[in-house]
XYZ file of C-alpha atoms in Angstrom:
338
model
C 6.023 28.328 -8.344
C 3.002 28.532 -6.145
C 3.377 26.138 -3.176
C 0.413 23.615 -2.287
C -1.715 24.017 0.751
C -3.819 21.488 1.703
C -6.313 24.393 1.163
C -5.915 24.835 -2.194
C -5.969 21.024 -3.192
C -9.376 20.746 -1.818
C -10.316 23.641 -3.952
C -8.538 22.331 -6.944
C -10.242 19.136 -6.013
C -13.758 20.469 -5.835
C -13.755 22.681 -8.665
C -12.091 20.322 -11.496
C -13.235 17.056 -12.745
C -11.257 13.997 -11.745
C -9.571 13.924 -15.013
C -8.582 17.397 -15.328
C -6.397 16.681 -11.878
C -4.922 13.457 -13.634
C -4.406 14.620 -17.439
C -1.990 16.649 -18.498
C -1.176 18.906 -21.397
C 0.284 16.688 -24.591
C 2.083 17.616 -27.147
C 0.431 16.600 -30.757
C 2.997 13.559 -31.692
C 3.918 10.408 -30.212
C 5.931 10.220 -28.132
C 9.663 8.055 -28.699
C 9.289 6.869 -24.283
C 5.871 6.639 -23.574
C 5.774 5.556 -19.679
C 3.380 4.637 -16.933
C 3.513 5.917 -13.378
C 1.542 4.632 -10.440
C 0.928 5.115 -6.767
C -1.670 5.136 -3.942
C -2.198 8.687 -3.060
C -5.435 10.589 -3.722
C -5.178 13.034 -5.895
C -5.486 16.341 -3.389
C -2.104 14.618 -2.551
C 1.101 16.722 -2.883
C 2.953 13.986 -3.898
C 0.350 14.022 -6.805
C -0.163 17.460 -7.484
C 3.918 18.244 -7.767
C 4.713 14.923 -9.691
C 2.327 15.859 -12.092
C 3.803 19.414 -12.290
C 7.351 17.286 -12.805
C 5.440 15.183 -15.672
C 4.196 18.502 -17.657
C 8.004 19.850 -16.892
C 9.217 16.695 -18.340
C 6.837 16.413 -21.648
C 7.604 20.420 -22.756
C 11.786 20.139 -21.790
C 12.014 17.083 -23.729
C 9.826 18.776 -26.842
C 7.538 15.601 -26.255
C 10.490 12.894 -26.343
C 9.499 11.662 -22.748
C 5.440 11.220 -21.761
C 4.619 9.809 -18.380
C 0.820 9.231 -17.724
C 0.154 9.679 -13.986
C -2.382 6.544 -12.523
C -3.205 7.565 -8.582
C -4.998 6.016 -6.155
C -4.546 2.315 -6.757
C -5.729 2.116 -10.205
C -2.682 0.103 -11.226
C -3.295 -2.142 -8.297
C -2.063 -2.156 -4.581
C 1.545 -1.120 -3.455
C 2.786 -4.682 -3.970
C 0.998 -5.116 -7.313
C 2.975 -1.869 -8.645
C 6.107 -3.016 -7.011
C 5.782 -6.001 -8.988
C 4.898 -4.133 -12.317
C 7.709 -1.433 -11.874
C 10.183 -4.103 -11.393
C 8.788 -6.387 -14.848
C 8.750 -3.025 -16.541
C 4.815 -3.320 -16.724
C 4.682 0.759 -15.365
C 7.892 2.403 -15.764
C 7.607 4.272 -12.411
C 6.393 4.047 -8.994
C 6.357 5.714 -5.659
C 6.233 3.001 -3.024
C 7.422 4.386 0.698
C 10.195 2.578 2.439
C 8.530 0.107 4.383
C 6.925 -0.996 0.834
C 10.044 -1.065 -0.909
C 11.936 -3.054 1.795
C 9.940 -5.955 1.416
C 12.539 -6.384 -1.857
C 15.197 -4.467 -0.375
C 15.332 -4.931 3.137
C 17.952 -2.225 4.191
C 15.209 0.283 2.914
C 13.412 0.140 5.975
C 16.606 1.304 7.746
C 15.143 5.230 7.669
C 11.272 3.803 9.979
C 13.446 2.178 12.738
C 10.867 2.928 15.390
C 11.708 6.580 17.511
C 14.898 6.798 15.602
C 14.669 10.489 14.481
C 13.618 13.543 16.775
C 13.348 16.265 13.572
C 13.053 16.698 10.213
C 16.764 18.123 10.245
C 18.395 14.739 11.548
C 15.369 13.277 8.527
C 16.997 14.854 5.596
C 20.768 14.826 7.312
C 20.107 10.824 6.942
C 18.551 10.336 3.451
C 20.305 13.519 1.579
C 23.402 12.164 2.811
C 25.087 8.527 3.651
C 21.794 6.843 4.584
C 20.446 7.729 1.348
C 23.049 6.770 -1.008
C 23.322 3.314 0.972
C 20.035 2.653 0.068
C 20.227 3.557 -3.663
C 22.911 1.444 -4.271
C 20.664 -1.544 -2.580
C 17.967 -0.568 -4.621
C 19.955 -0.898 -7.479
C 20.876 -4.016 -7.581
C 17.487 -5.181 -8.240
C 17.468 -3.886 -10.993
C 15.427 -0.500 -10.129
C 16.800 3.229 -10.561
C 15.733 4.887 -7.159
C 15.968 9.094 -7.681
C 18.426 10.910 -5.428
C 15.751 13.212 -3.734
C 13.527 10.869 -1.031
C 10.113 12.673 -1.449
C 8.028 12.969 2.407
C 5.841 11.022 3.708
C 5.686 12.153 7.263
C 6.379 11.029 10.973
C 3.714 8.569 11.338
C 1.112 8.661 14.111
C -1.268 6.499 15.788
C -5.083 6.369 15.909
C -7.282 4.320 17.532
C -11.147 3.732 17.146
C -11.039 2.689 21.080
C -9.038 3.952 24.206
C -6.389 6.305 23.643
C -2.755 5.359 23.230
C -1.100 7.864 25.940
C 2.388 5.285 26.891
C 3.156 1.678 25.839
C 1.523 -0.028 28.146
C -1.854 0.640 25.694
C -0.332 -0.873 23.175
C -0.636 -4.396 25.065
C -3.010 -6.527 22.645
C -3.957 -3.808 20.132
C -5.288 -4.746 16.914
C -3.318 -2.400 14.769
C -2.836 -2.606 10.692
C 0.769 -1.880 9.335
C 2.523 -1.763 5.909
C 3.472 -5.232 4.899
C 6.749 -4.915 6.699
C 9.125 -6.507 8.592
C 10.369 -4.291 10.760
C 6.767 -2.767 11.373
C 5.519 -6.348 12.687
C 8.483 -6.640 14.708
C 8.279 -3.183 16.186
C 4.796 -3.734 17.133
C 5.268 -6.823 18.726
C 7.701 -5.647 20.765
C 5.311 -3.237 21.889
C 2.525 -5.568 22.982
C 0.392 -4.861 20.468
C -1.271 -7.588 17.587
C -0.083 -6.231 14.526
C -1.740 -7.050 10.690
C 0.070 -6.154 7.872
C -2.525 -4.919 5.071
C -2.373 -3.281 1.825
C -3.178 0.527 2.411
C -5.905 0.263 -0.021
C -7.522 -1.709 2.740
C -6.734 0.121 5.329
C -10.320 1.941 5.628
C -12.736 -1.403 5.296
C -10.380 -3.009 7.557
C -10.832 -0.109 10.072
C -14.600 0.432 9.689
C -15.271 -3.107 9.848
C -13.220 -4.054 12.728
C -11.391 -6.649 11.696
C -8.664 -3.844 13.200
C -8.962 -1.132 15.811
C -6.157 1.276 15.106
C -3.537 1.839 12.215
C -0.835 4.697 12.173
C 0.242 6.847 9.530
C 1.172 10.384 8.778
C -1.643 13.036 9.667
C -2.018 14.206 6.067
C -2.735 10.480 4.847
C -5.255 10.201 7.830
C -6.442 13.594 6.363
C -6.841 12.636 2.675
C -7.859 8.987 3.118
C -10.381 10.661 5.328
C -9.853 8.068 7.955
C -11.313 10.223 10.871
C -14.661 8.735 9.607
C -13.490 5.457 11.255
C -11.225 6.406 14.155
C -11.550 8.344 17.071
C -8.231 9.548 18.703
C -4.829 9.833 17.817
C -1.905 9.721 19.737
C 1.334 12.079 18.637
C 3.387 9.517 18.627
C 6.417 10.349 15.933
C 7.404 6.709 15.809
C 8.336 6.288 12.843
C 9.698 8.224 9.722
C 8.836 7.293 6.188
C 8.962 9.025 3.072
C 8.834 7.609 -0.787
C 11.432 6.480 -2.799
C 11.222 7.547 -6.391
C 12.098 4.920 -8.534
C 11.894 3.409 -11.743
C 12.087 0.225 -13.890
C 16.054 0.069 -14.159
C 16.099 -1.462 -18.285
C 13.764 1.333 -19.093
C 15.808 3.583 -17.297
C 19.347 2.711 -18.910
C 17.424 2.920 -22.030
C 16.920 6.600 -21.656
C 19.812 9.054 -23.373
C 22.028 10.905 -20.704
C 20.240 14.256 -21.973
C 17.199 13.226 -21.429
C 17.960 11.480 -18.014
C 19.160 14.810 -16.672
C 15.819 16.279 -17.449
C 13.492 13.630 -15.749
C 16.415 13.811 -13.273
C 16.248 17.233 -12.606
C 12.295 17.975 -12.792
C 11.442 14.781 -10.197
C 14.047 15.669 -7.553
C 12.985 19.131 -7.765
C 9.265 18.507 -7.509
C 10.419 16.250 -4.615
C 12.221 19.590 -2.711
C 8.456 21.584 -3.491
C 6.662 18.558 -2.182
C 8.701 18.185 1.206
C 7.399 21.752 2.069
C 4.002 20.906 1.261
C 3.932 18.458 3.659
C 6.091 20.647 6.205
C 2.966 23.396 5.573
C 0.400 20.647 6.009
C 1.383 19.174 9.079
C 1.149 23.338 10.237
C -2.923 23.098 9.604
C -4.077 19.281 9.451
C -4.336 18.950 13.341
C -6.552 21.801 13.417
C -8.919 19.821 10.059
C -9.196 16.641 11.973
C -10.017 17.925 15.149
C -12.896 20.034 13.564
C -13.556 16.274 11.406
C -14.370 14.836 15.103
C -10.708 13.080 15.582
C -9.222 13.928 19.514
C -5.106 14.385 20.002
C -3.518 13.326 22.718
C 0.530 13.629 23.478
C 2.570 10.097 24.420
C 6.130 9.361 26.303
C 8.005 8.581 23.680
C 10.808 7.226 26.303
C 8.307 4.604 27.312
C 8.036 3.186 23.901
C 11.663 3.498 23.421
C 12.131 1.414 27.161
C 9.833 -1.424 26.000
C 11.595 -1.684 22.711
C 14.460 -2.128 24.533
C 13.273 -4.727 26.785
C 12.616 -6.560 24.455
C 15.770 -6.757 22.003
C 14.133 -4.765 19.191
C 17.375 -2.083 18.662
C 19.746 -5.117 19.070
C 17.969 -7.346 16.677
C 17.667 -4.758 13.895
C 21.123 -3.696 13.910
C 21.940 -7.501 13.131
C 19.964 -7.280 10.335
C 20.598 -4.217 8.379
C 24.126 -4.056 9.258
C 27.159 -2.061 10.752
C 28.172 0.177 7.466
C 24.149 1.095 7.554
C 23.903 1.059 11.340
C 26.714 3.409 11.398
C 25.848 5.770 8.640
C 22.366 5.980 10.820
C 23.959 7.119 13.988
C 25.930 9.431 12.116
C 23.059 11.597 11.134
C 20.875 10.690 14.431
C 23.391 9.679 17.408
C 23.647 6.472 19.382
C 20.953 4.060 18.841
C 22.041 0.879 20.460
């Protein structure tokens, strides 16, 4: 299969109508589980452009049995408002990243500890292995069915529409919007900085009108969202990783025959593999994209961030709350945190 650049999303982008990128081939009889799936990515996404490769997979492997409509970019509502529906079995599936999903299930939010992971090997080391499984079993006792395969959201980075972050000591006061999380508010704080927890589907009003100066995220989002237009620098911070959990609606699921399971199984994990080196071939060229889009890099200390979080009881506090068995799986994959 042909892997996604960012280059040839932007072509597919501009040379298709928005509902040839959304629609997919259908099979001429209805179908016996006819599902909804929502999430908040455009759709020059890779998360978009391989799930609905996985949805295609899905409707021709199951000879039209199984038919999941793709909704991107918010049309179902904001990340909470799908949370919500996935969970009353209003959409069947959903994509929310961790820090979304850890609002219901707070050990979720175990894999964004702040500087916890220095590569994308220690990343998938984590959530392939013990990490991972910890947090399915969470998820599942809210009644959701959370795939095995953690699809990538990115180290997240910061940007700023004033003075550059370059070490902690700029973070003292700064307006900066985060997911509607915990352990992102906490982190924040104990950084200095005045954190507001928004909807992402805010994120760019919020930004342009200044109710907040800076926001962090992974450099593809900041490339898709196009949120250059109302920043100015970013700092390469790697404070955080996040991907998206895969889940779905945990009746519907259990409702499904084990053949058919193993498809949808098989074709969303699989699409999740393709879409973690789209991002990995991404974060290659996006730099280059937003510096030509007017955005300026700059490197940070991580150490410094790490010190301040220290100072202030941020490592100590979180291992409290998600745990030793998680705490310990954690340091398995990434070495001693606290």
């Amino acid at each position: 299969m042909t892997p996604v650049t960012r280059r040839s999303a932007l072509r597919l982008a501009a040379g298709l109508p928005a509902a040839a990128l959304i629609a997919s081939p259908r099979i001429a009889r209805a179908a016996e589980f006819d599902w909804k799936y929502g999430h908040n990515l455009p759709v020059t996404h890779p998360l978009h452009l391989r799930a609905q490769e996985a949805v295609e997979r899905i409707l021709r492997e199951t000879n039209g049995r199984v038919d999941i409509k793709i909704f991107p970019n918010n049309q179902l509502g904001g990340d909470t408002d799908m949370l919500s529906q996935v969970r009353s079995g209003g959409i069947t599936f959903f994509t929310p990243s961790a820090l979304v999903i850890a609002t219901l299930v707070p050990v979720a939010a175990i894999n964004a500890l702040g500087f916890a992971f220095s590569d994308y090997e220690q990343v998938w080391k984590a959530m392939d292995g013990g990490v991972g499984a910890h947090v399915r079993q969470a998820i599942s006792r809210v009644n959701l069915f959370a795939f095995e395969k953690m699809w990538d959201n990115g180290f997240r980075q910061m940007t700023t529409s004033g003075r550059a972050i370059t070490e902690a000591s700029a973070m003292d006061g700064l307006k900066i919007r985060v997911p509607v999380s915990p352990l992102s508010i906490s982190m924040f704080r104990g950084l200095g900085a005045a954190p507001a927890s928004l909807q992402f589907s805010e994120v760019y009003s919020a930004l342009q009108t200044r109710i907040v100066d800076a926001q962090e995220n992974p450099l593809p989002i900041i490339q898709v969202a196009k949120l250059y237009e109302v920043q100015r620098s970013c700092a390469l911070s790697n404070h955080i990783w996040d991907g998206y959990w895969f889940i779905a609606n945990g009746r519907a699921w259990r409702g499904l025959p084990a053949d058919l399971q193993r498809i949808v199984s098989n074709a969303i994990n699989e699409a999740g593999l393709q879409q973690r080196g789209d991002i990995a071939g991404l974060n290659a060229t996006v730099q280059a994209d937003l510096e030509s889009k007017g955005l300026s890099f700059n490197a940070v200390n991580p150490e410094s961030f790490r010190a301040r979080l220290r100072a202030a009881g941020f490592y100590g506090e979180w291992k409290g709350r998600f745990g030793d068995e998680a705490w310990g799986l954690l340091e398995a994959a990434v070495g001693r945190l606290a």
